[in-house]
Backbone as a ProteinNet text record, in pm:
[ID]
protein_1_A
[PRIMARY]
MASSPRLSSSLLLIAAVALLVSPATCQTCESQTFAQRNTKFSNCTDLPSLKAQLHWTYDPSASPNPTISVAFIAPPARPEGWVAWALNPTGSGMLGAQALIAFKDTNGSAVVKTYNISSYSSIAESTISYEVLSKRAEFSDGVMRIFATLALPTGDEKVNQVWQVGPSVKDGVPVKHDFSPENLNSKGTLQLVSKAAEEDKNGPAAAPTSSNGSGAPAGAQSGNDSGGSSRICASVLGLYGALVLLGVSLFLGF
[TERTIARY]
-1763.2	-1902	-1931.9	-2029.4	-2062.7	-2140.1	-2098.9	-2170.1	-2290.5	-2396.1	-2503.8	-2490.1	-2563.5	-2544.7	-2567.4	-2656.6	-2692	-2570.2	-2498.9	-2394.1	-2261.6	-2255.8	-2140.6	-2158.5	-2282	-2302	-2271.6	-2314.7	-2293	-2139.1	-2069.9	-1919.8	-1860.7	-1904.7	-1850.2	-1871.5	-2005.3	-2030.7	-1957.9	-1933.3	-1845.8	-1707.2	-1655.2	-1503.7	-1502.4	-1609.7	-1603.8	-1601.5	-1676.1	-1693.9	-1557.2	-1503.4	-1375.4	-1280.8	-1265.7	-1168.8	-1183.3	-1299.8	-1330.3	-1281.6	-1273.7	-1242.4	-1103.1	-1032.5	-891.9	-825.3	-759.5	-671.1	-563	-514.7	-411.9	-447.7	-582.5	-629.9	-654	-622.1	-646.2	-522.4	-474.2	-336.5	-327.9	-292.1	-271.4	-135.6	-92.5	57.4	112.9	46.7	96.7	124	72.5	97	193.7	235	334.8	473.3	541.8	686.6	760.4	900.6	977.6	1077.1	1120.1	1211.1	1350.8	1392.3	1526.9	1476.6	1507.6	1461.9	1501.9	1616.4	1660.4	1588.5	1501.8	1420.8	1308	1324.1	1229.7	1194.5	1067.3	1036.6	966.7	973.5	914.7	754.3	706.3	555.7	512.3	380.4	319.5	172	119	-10.8	-73.4	-209.6	-280	-340.6	-283.5	-333.6	-476.9	-550	-700	-743.7	-643.1	-688.6	-579.6	-632	-546.6	-477.8	-530.7	-488	-341.7	-295.2	-150.5	-137.2	-8.4	46.2	187.3	208.2	336.8	403.7	528.5	610.2	714.7	733.1	840.7	903.8	1028.3	1108.9	1170.1	1143.6	1199.8	1308	1422.9	1537.3	1578.1	1537.4	1565.1	1702.2	1771.2	1913.7	2022.2	1964.4	2068	2142.6	2272.4	2359.3	2393.8	2411	2389.7	2239.9	2144.6	2013.1	1916.4	1800.7	1709.1	1684.7	1648.6	1612.9	1479.1	1411.8	1294.5	1318.4	1313.2	1330.2	1181.5	1155.9	1011.7	1016.9	894.2	866.8	723.7	705	569.2	530.1	408.1	361.7	219.7	214	77.9	91.8	-39.8	-62.8	-57.1	15.5	3.6	-150.1	-195.8	-322.6	-353.1	-244.5	-230.5	-93.1	-78.4	60.1	175.4	150.7	263.7	274.1	189.7	189.2	294.2	263	362.9	304.1	369	335.9	429	378.1	454.5	423.6	523.1	511.7	600.9	541.5	607.4	601.9	674.7	672.3	647	555.7	542.3	571.7	689.1	729.4	646.2	567	502	356.1	297.8	148.7	111.4	-27.3	-80.3	-112.4	-104.8	-147.9	-21.3	-51.8	63	148.9	96.1	190.6	286.1	415.7	508.3	576.7	518.4	563.4	681.8	772.2	903.4	882.5	879.6	815.7	924.5	902	975.2	870.8	904.7	801.9	890.2	814.2	874.8	785.5	862.8	799.4	883.1	834.9	929.2	997.9	1130.7	1222.5	1191.7	1264.8	1249.2	1303.2	1390.7	1441.2	1362.3	1260.1	1163.1	1199.3	1304	1351.6	1278	1248.4	1192.6	1286.3	1250.4	1341.9	1263.3	1329.1	1253.8	1340.9	1275.2	1337.9	1276.5	1350.1	1301	1243.3	1134.2	1062.7	1021.1	1045.1	995.3	876.9	756.6	625.7	599.3	634.2	626	495.4	446.5	334	243.3	116.4	19.6	27.4	82.8	73.2	169.2	296.8	407.5	502.8	574.5	680.3	807.9	923.7	1043.2	1134.2	1213.8	1307.6	1395.9	1416.3	1492.7	1541.4	1626.2	1662.6	1545.2	1546.2	1428.2	1499.1	1421.6	1476.7	1512.5	1476.2	1534.6	1656.5	1751.1	1871.3	1820.3	1832.6	1800.2	1926.3	1926.2	2037.3	2046.3	1920.7	1912.6	1784.3	1767.5	1641.5	1649	1547	1542.2	1382.5	1360.9	1223.3	1216.6	1103.5	1068.9	932.3	907.9	778.2	764.3	656	621.2	473.1	417.4	272.7	178.7	197	120	130.2	244.3	264.8	394.7	396.8	524.6	558.5	687.7	740.2	856.1	834.2	954.1	1018.2	1156.8	1234.9	1318	1319.3	1402	1429.8	1544.2	1580.5	1609.4	1534.7	1549.6	1610.3	1685.3	1733.5	1627.2	1577.3	1477.7	1537.8	1476.7	1523.1	1504.4	1595.8	1577.2	1458.8	1384.6	1275.5	1139.2	1139.1	1014.6	940	825.1	761.1	649.7	598.5	506.2	539.9	496.2	534.4	392.8	389.7	269.6	313.6	236	275.7	155.1	193.6	107.8	149.4	45.4	88.3	-4.7	30.6	-44.5	-10.1	-96.7	-68.3	-115.8	-70.7	-72.2	-106.3	-151.4	-170.8	-51.7	41.2	142.6	258	359.1	488.2	516	539.7	568.9	697.3	786.1	922.7	1001.7	978.5	1038.4	967.2	863.2	786.4	645	620.7	495.6	375.8	268.1	149.6	58.2	-12.8	-101.6	-188.4	-227.3	-303.7	-461.3	-542.6	-691.1	-724.1	-836.7	-876.6	-1002.1	-1005.5	-1115.1	-1113.3	-1209.3	-1210	-1084.1	-1061.7	-951.1	-814.2	-788.8	-668.8	-659.6	-779	-775.5	-767.7	-790.5	-796.2	-666.8	-564.3	-440.9	-342.2	-368.1	-274.9	-308.4	-210.1	-239.9	-106.2	-123.6	-13.6	49.1	176.9	252.8	322.7	261.4	312.5	440.6	550.6	675.5	700.5	681.7	694.6	552.2	524.7	398.8	371.2	246.6	220.7	266.5	247.2	294.5	447.4	529.5	665.3	708.9	626	661.6	620.1	524.6	475.1	569.8	639.4	734	857.8	944.9	1060.7	1157.1	1139	1217.8	1152.3	1031.5	952.1	958.8	912.1	908	805.7	864.7	793.8	681	554.2	459.6	462.4	419.9	416.2	363.8	431.6	370.3	254.4	169	47.2	44.1	-40.2	-58	-190.6	-207.8	-341.6	-381	-500.1	-536.4	-537.5	-480.9	-475.6	-565.1	-649.2	-753.9	-709.9	-586.9	-533.4	-584.2	-688.3	-726.3	-651.8	-629.8	-552.8	-625	-548.3	-598.8	-688.4	-640.3	-718.2	-864	-848.4	-971.8	-1074.4	-1041.4	-1145.6	-1183.6	-1108.8	-1144.7	-1194.6	-1165	-1208.1	-1111.9	-993.1	-881.8	-767.7	-797.7	-690.8	-645.8	-518.3	-478.2	-564.4	-621.5	-698.3	-840.7	-893.8	-1014.1	-984.6	-876.8	-851.9	-812.2	-758.5	-731.9	-845.2	-948.1	-1082.2	-1143	-1144.5	-1206.5	-1139.4	-1006.1	-928.2	-967.4	-984	-1015.2	-1144.5	-1247.2	-1370.2	-1362.7	-1281.6	-1281	-1206.7	-1104	-1037.3	-1141.7	-1220.5	-1316.7	-1408.6	-1474.7	-1553.1	-1491.2	-1364.5	-1298.4	-1292.7	-1252.9	-1238.9	-1372.8	-1485.5	-1622.9	-1659.1	-1625.1	-1660.4	-1593.3	-1455.6	-1375.2	-1439	-1476.2	-1530.6	-1657.2	-1749.5	-1876.2	-1860.6	-1764.5	-1732.2	-1695.8	-1606.2	-1566.8	-1687.5	-1764.1	-1876	-1970.9	-2004.5	-2090.8	-2031.1	-1902	-1835.6	-1844.1	-1813.8	-1834.4	-1963.1	-2064.7	-2208.4	-2246.6	-2184.8	-2233.3	-2346.6
19006	19021.6	19023.8	18944.7	18932.9	19054.3	19105.8	19218.4	19172.3	19247.6	19229.7	19265	19213.5	19255.3	19404	19458.2	19608.8	19685.7	19639.7	19704.8	19694.9	19580.1	19549.7	19648	19659.3	19740.5	19888.3	19927.2	20063	20099.8	20002.5	20021.1	20027.9	19946.1	19944	20077.1	20127.7	20263.7	20372.2	20369.4	20476.9	20463.5	20342.3	20318.2	20378.5	20351.8	20404.1	20557.8	20614	20756.2	20824.7	20761.1	20797.2	20804.4	20692.2	20702.8	20807.5	20843.5	20954.3	21076.1	21109.8	21235.5	21222.8	21128	21095	21212.2	21254.8	21367.7	21382.5	21254.2	21251.8	21324.9	21337.4	21405.4	21551.3	21602.2	21739.6	21814	21866.4	21931.2	22067.9	22181.3	22299.4	22334.8	22441.3	22474.5	22495	22551.7	22585	22468.5	22355.3	22240.4	22132.7	22178.7	22094.2	22115.7	21989.7	21991.6	21922.6	21944.7	21882.6	21781.7	21684.5	21584.5	21637	21750.7	21819.1	21923.6	21916.1	22009.1	22145.5	22162.2	22310.4	22372.8	22304.5	22349	22444.6	22577.9	22660.8	22779	22840.3	22943.4	23042.3	23176.1	23275.6	23281	23245	23242.3	23107.5	23090.8	22981.1	23016.5	22948.5	22974.2	22841.1	22819.4	22709.8	22766.5	22715.6	22761.5	22717.7	22790.6	22775.8	22661.8	22584.3	22479.2	22354.5	22225.7	22113.4	22075.5	22120.9	22070.2	22105.7	22216.8	22248	22351.6	22353.4	22455	22509.9	22629.8	22688.8	22757.5	22716.9	22783.3	22859.6	22983.7	23065	23170.8	23198.9	23294.7	23392.1	23522.1	23611.1	23693	23704.5	23765.2	23878.1	24005.5	24114.1	24163.9	24123.7	24175.9	24071.2	23951.6	23862.6	23918.2	23892	23951.3	23825.2	23851.7	23987.5	24005.6	23922	23938.1	23892.1	23950	23888.1	23741.1	23677	23538.4	23497	23398	23337.5	23187.1	23135.6	22998	22949.3	22840	22780.9	22624.8	22588.2	22439.9	22448.5	22374.5	22354.6	22210.3	22201.3	22067.8	22038.5	21921.3	21889.5	21735.4	21680.3	21525.3	21533.4	21442.1	21433.7	21387.9	21406	21358.3	21205.3	21128.2	20986.6	20961.4	20846.7	20814.2	20825.8	20796.6	20800.2	20928.1	21038.2	21156.6	21264.8	21384.8	21497.4	21607.4	21712	21839.4	21939.6	22059.8	22169.3	22307	22386.4	22524.3	22613.5	22733.2	22805	22953.9	23041	23178.8	23224.9	23315.6	23356.8	23504	23541.9	23690.4	23766	23687.7	23768.3	23762	23681.8	23653.7	23587.5	23579.1	23527.5	23370.5	23314.9	23172.9	23084.1	22968.1	22857.9	22897.3	22958.4	22993.7	23114.8	23070.6	23165.4	23145.3	23033.9	22990	22935.7	22966.5	22916.3	22811.9	22675.6	22578.7	22490.2	22449.3	22339.5	22219.1	22117.7	21996.3	21875.3	21820.9	21708.4	21573.4	21469.8	21348.3	21229.2	21105.4	20988.4	20945.3	20933.3	20895.3	20743.5	20682.3	20544.1	20442.8	20505.9	20423.2	20450.3	20523.3	20541.7	20672.3	20731.7	20849.3	20972.5	21073.8	21187.7	21289.9	21356.3	21436.5	21571.9	21677.5	21804.4	21858.3	21889.8	21940.1	22083.9	22152.8	22289.2	22277.4	22379.9	22373	22524	22565.1	22681.6	22653.8	22693.4	22650	22749.6	22706.7	22807.7	22753.1	22633.8	22585.6	22496.8	22494.7	22419.3	22271.1	22246.9	22119.9	22018	22073.8	21984.8	22068.7	21987.7	22054	21966.8	22039.3	21969.9	22036.1	21946.7	22004.8	22106.1	22227.1	22322.6	22426.2	22508	22616.2	22708	22782.3	22896.5	23020	23123.7	23263.5	23293.2	23235.9	23253.8	23170.5	23209.4	23139.8	23054.1	22912.5	22808.2	22791.5	22839	22821.3	22681.4	22629.1	22491.7	22436	22298.5	22232.4	22089.8	22040.4	21895.3	21858.7	21730	21689	21567.7	21543.6	21447	21387	21256.4	21195.7	21110.4	21122.7	21037.3	21049.4	20949.6	20944.3	21011.2	20980.2	21026.7	21172.8	21233.6	21381.9	21414.1	21501.8	21545.5	21676.6	21701.8	21819	21876.7	22011.5	22068.9	22177.9	22155.6	22259.9	22328.1	22460	22532.8	22671.3	22723.2	22862.2	22926.8	23037.5	23109.4	23248.3	23294.2	23439.7	23518.6	23638.2	23709.4	23853.2	23920	24038.7	24149.6	24246.9	24347.3	24436.1	24456.6	24546.8	24476.3	24330.2	24270.7	24273.5	24331.1	24333.8	24223.6	24178.5	24056.7	23983.2	23854.9	23762.3	23680	23659.2	23572.3	23425.7	23342	23213.2	23118.4	23004.6	22897.2	22768.2	22685.7	22543.7	22453.5	22320.6	22238.5	22083.9	21993	21850.2	21781.3	21662.8	21572.3	21440.9	21358.5	21216.5	21110.5	21148.9	21041.9	21115.8	21040	21072.7	20954.2	21001.6	20896.4	20930.1	20833.1	20860.6	20971.8	21001	21117.5	21247.3	21241.5	21374.7	21378.5	21486.1	21488.2	21489.1	21413.9	21402.8	21514.7	21570.6	21673.6	21650.4	21771.5	21763.8	21768.4	21748.3	21770.2	21919.8	21944.7	22078.7	22109.7	22059.2	22080.5	22230.1	22269.5	22411.8	22423.9	22319.5	22336.5	22349	22283.2	22292.7	22432	22487.3	22614.2	22724.4	22704.8	22816.7	22817.9	22734.2	22713.4	22816.9	22955.7	23058.5	23164	23257	23366.7	23468.3	23555.5	23654.4	23633	23620.7	23622.7	23747	23802.4	23944.9	23916.7	23955.9	23946.9	24060.9	24181.9	24291.4	24351.7	24342.6	24396.2	24548.3	24595.9	24740.3	24823.1	24758.3	24835.4	24862.3	24754.2	24770.5	24881	24880.8	24987.2	25123.1	25132.9	25276.1	25336.4	25229.7	25269	25180.3	25199.5	25122.4	25108.3	25207.2	25208.6	25133.4	25099.2	25029.6	24881.3	24797.9	24652.7	24607	24506	24467.1	24360.3	24388.5	24290.5	24159.7	24064.2	23933.8	23944.9	23891.4	23891.8	23806.8	23824.8	23739.7	23683.6	23580	23530.8	23573.4	23621.6	23642	23571.3	23574.2	23506.6	23610.2	23715.6	23816.4	23926	23929.7	24033.5	24124.3	24089.7	24190.1	24140.8	24045.1	23982.3	23864.4	23836.4	23710.7	23598.7	23497.2	23386	23310	23287	23206.9	23283.2	23418.7	23488.1	23475.9	23462.8	23455.4	23314.4	23219.5	23082.6	23015.2	23065.1	23002.7	22904.3	22912.4	22818.7	22880.4	22998.6	23056.9	22974.8	22999.5	22912.7	22917.1	23040.9	23043.4	22969.3	22980.4	22906.6	22755.7	22710.8	22575.3	22529.5	22599.6	22559.1	22536.3	22629	22605.6	22483.1	22449	22342.1	22217.8	22216.3	22103.2	22078.5	22195.3	22178.4	22101.1	22141.2	22085.2	21942.6	21902.8	21762.8	21678.9	21736.9	21661.3	21657.4	21750.8	21738.2	21619.4	21627.1	21528	21380.2	21374.8	21251.3	21199.2	21281.4	21250.6	21196.1	21279	21245	21104	21076.2	20941.1	20826.9	20856.8	20747.1	20731.5	20831.6	20809.6	20750.1	20777.9	20710.3	20551.8	20538.9	20389.7	20323.3	20375.8	20310.5	20304.9	20400.6	20383.4	20279.5	20274.8	20164.3	20025.1	20013.5	19892.6	19839.2	19928.9	19900.4	19899.4	19935.1	19928.5	20053.2	20169.5	20276.1	20355.6
11152.8	11126.8	10984.1	10923.2	10795.1	10742.4	10638.7	10583.7	10493.1	10498.7	10410.1	10274.3	10172.5	10037.8	10018.3	10088.9	10089.6	10118.6	10239.2	10281.4	10199.9	10145.7	10038.6	9937.1	9875.8	9757.8	9790.8	9903.3	9956.9	9958.1	10007.5	10029.5	9879.4	9794.9	9659.7	9593.6	9607.2	9545.9	9609.9	9740.1	9801.7	9759.2	9739.2	9682.5	9538	9456.6	9329.4	9321.8	9387.6	9401	9441.6	9552.6	9603.2	9518	9433.2	9319.5	9225.8	9187.4	9109.2	9157.4	9283.7	9350.1	9431.1	9397.3	9445.7	9457.8	9582.9	9580.6	9479.8	9432.8	9324.4	9210	9164.6	9056.3	9084.4	9198.2	9226.8	9251.2	9150.1	9163.2	9092.7	9148.9	9086.1	9078.7	9009.7	8984.4	9121.2	9228.2	9360.6	9425.9	9415.1	9480.5	9416.2	9304.7	9227.7	9288.2	9284.1	9330.2	9214	9224.3	9116.5	9184.5	9107	9155	9204.2	9126.7	9178	9276.9	9392.5	9502.4	9480.1	9413.8	9379.7	9271.3	9208.4	9092.7	9148.2	9137.6	9189.1	9088.8	9095	8999	9078.3	9027.4	9106.3	9080.7	8981.7	8943.8	8880	8892.1	8838	8789.8	8690	8671	8596.4	8638.4	8581.6	8450.3	8344.2	8213.7	8188.7	8114	8095.9	8000.3	7949.8	7860.2	7873.3	7826.5	7825.2	7946.6	8053.4	8191.4	8212.9	8161.9	8153.7	8261.3	8319.6	8405.2	8355.3	8392.2	8348.5	8487.7	8509.7	8610.7	8547.8	8585.5	8517.4	8617.2	8556.2	8635.7	8521.4	8526.8	8437.2	8502.7	8432.8	8494.7	8398.8	8423.9	8326.9	8333.6	8440.9	8458.7	8408.2	8348.6	8304.1	8180.7	8157.9	8051	7965.1	7842.1	7773.7	7742.3	7764.1	7747.1	7850.6	7872.5	7968.6	7945	8044.1	8019.7	8085.3	8044.2	8100.1	8105.5	8240.9	8278.5	8304.9	8233.6	8245.8	8276.8	8333	8352.1	8290.6	8177.6	8118.5	8153.1	8202.5	8260.5	8190.6	8130.3	8068.2	8044.1	8038.3	7990.1	7845	7766.1	7638.5	7604.5	7487.4	7451.2	7466	7437.9	7468.4	7536.3	7593.4	7642.7	7556.4	7425.3	7325.7	7269.5	7322.2	7252.5	7290.4	7262.1	7292.6	7344.4	7399.6	7458.1	7402.6	7379.9	7328.1	7405.8	7428.2	7476	7386.4	7364.8	7244.3	7281.8	7236.6	7234.1	7086.5	7066.3	6924.6	6916.9	6851.1	6840.3	6725.6	6647.9	6534.3	6535.2	6626.4	6626.7	6750.2	6762.3	6887.4	6875.7	6753.3	6730	6709.3	6653.9	6638.6	6515.1	6414.6	6299.4	6342.7	6328.4	6361.5	6500.5	6573.9	6711.8	6698.8	6801.3	6821.5	6942.7	6896.4	6985.6	7057.3	7165.5	7236.9	7249.4	7183.1	7183.3	7255.1	7344.2	7420.5	7395.1	7378.2	7365.6	7410.9	7410.9	7432.4	7316.7	7317.2	7222.6	7189.6	7093.9	7056.3	7168.2	7251.6	7365.4	7502.8	7486.1	7597.1	7695	7670.6	7743.9	7686.4	7766.2	7724.3	7669.6	7554.4	7476.5	7456.4	7426.2	7395.5	7290.6	7166.5	7051.9	7006	6936.1	6888.7	6744.4	6730.6	6609.9	6571.6	6457.1	6400.4	6328.6	6376.5	6316.9	6210.7	6089	5970.2	5883.3	5914.9	5835.4	5923.4	5873.1	5948	5891.2	5776	5718.7	5758.4	5802.1	5842.8	5934.2	6015.5	6092.8	6084.1	6114.9	6105.2	6216.5	6281.9	6383.3	6323.4	6385.7	6330.8	6451.4	6422.5	6540.5	6550	6652	6663	6688.1	6680.4	6683	6825.6	6929.1	7065	7089.1	7164.8	7201.5	7311.8	7302.7	7397.2	7486.4	7616.3	7691	7757.4	7783.9	7824.8	7806.4	7791.2	7773.8	7809	7870.2	7901.9	7929.8	7933.6	7939.9	8041.5	8098.6	8192.3	8164.6	8182.9	8157.6	8286.5	8364.3	8465.5	8500.2	8552.5	8604.6	8492.5	8368.5	8256.1	8222.9	8282.3	8261.8	8201.2	8084.6	8041.9	8100.5	8119.8	8172.7	8079.1	8043.6	7967.2	8062.7	8071.8	8153.6	8046.9	8057.2	7948.6	8000.4	7946.5	7977.6	7839.8	7804.8	7674.3	7701.7	7612	7618.2	7527.1	7592.7	7526.2	7468.8	7387.4	7329.7	7449	7463.3	7570.6	7541.7	7651.1	7644.8	7636.9	7622.9	7613.4	7746.3	7756.4	7881.7	7890	7782.5	7771	7642.8	7651.5	7519.4	7497.8	7358.3	7332.6	7350.8	7432	7443.2	7387	7339.5	7287.3	7345.4	7369.4	7419.6	7369.9	7353.4	7281.4	7325.9	7296.7	7313.2	7195.8	7176.1	7066.1	7086.2	6993.2	7029	7011.2	6911.3	6879.7	6817.5	6791.4	6724.5	6636	6499.5	6394.1	6327.5	6345.3	6284.2	6330.9	6462.4	6531.4	6501.7	6447.2	6410.5	6485.5	6544.8	6627.8	6523.4	6546.8	6466.6	6494.3	6393.9	6414.6	6532.5	6602.9	6732.4	6677.3	6794.5	6755.5	6741.9	6680.7	6665.2	6753.8	6868.6	6972	7014.8	7084.5	7138.6	7237.8	7313.1	7400.6	7333.8	7220.2	7139.7	7086.7	7029.5	6960.8	7047	7173.1	7267.5	7348.6	7323	7404.6	7361	7387.2	7366.5	7458.6	7477.6	7557.5	7565.6	7662.8	7680.8	7819.3	7824.3	7948.6	7984	8095.6	8132	8214	8153.4	8218.5	8329.7	8310.2	8386.2	8417.9	8547.9	8590.2	8561.2	8544.2	8527.7	8643.9	8758.3	8888.5	8886	8843.1	8838	8733.9	8632.1	8512.1	8569.7	8639	8688.1	8790.4	8869.3	8978.2	8969	8887.1	8865.1	8983.8	9071.6	9188.8	9306.9	9290	9393.5	9375.5	9472	9460.1	9348.4	9279.4	9154.5	9205.8	9148.9	9171.4	9100.9	9140.9	9069	8924.4	8815.3	8677.3	8678	8577.5	8561.3	8422.8	8404.3	8266.2	8229.3	8105.4	8039.2	7914	7878.3	7747.2	7633.7	7635.4	7521.8	7544.5	7644.7	7660.7	7777.1	7842.2	7941.6	8083.3	8084.2	8216.2	8247.6	8380	8415.5	8355.8	8306.7	8250.1	8325.6	8448.8	8558.5	8591.9	8583.1	8638.3	8530.8	8403.3	8293.3	8284.2	8307.4	8266.5	8403.9	8508.9	8639.7	8687.3	8628.1	8661.6	8743.4	8808.2	8883.2	8998.6	9030.7	9163.8	9279.5	9308.3	9420.2	9408.7	9289.9	9262.6	9257.8	9199.9	9184.3	9337.8	9412.6	9546.6	9630.9	9612.4	9679.6	9636.2	9497.3	9452.8	9509.6	9506.2	9556.8	9720.3	9772.3	9923.6	9928.9	9850.8	9855.5	9836.5	9734.3	9668.6	9796.1	9850.3	9964.2	10080.3	10106.5	10212.3	10179.6	10051.2	10021	10030.1	9977.6	9983.7	10129.9	10222.2	10359.1	10409.4	10387	10439.8	10376	10245.9	10197.1	10261.3	10285.2	10367.1	10497	10578.1	10706	10706	10598.1	10592.2	10560.8	10485.4	10448.4	10582.1	10658.9	10774.5	10872.6	10880.1	10961.7	10932.9	10800.9	10746.2	10783.9	10763.2	10779.5	10929.5	11020.9	11156.9	11218.4	11136.2	11186.5	11259	11249.7	11324.3	11282.4
[MASK]
++++++++++++++++++++++++++++++++++++++++++++++++++++++++++++++++++++++++++++++++++++++++++++++++++++++++++++++++++++++++++++++++++++++++++++++++++++++++++++++++++++++++++++++++++++++++++++++++++++++++++++++++++++++++++++++++++++++++++++++++++++++++++++++

């Protein structure tokens, strides 16, 4: 059955809208999976800027020091760019951050290197104040992933975290990132030990939360909490399904 120009235009419009709300673009930390099936974390949070997510497990009983294992996930500002996740033991911003920065090496493979951010003008690969027990990076589908385990000082109940993305790497050195509001707001506090666990150390520990420095959960303030994102994704998936059904109905002449 030949379709009319009006029907063809309608189908093209539906297809265009469907691509914009494709389920592939709707992903929260809770829906993410890893290539290695045994890679699992106790907690995750959708960070409030730069489309980033953090998965982490804090082990206070590790010896000789507590450890934090993380998977930081974000798209670089450009395909040839870089992503970074850091802890800052001396402040809440980038200066003083002990950073893990991942990018594609000259051979195309993803690498992650350590940087002590002591200046805003330039950076150089160096050791950091945290012992790095393991680190690796992956890049696929336009997203960079940093996997690492760090040893932490005994007694840390929360840590300052900073994350960032950049546009390119020149001669093995990450090029300066943008200074948009999203870039400037990419920092917060990661609560390793919940207040409930501290009040009752003999009781079950509640899940740690991530906050943006104000004491409130990062997602709750930004609107990017896992529950909110899940509801938005559910709405998007529903709309996507409705558009597909509408397209089929129009095509069959219902």
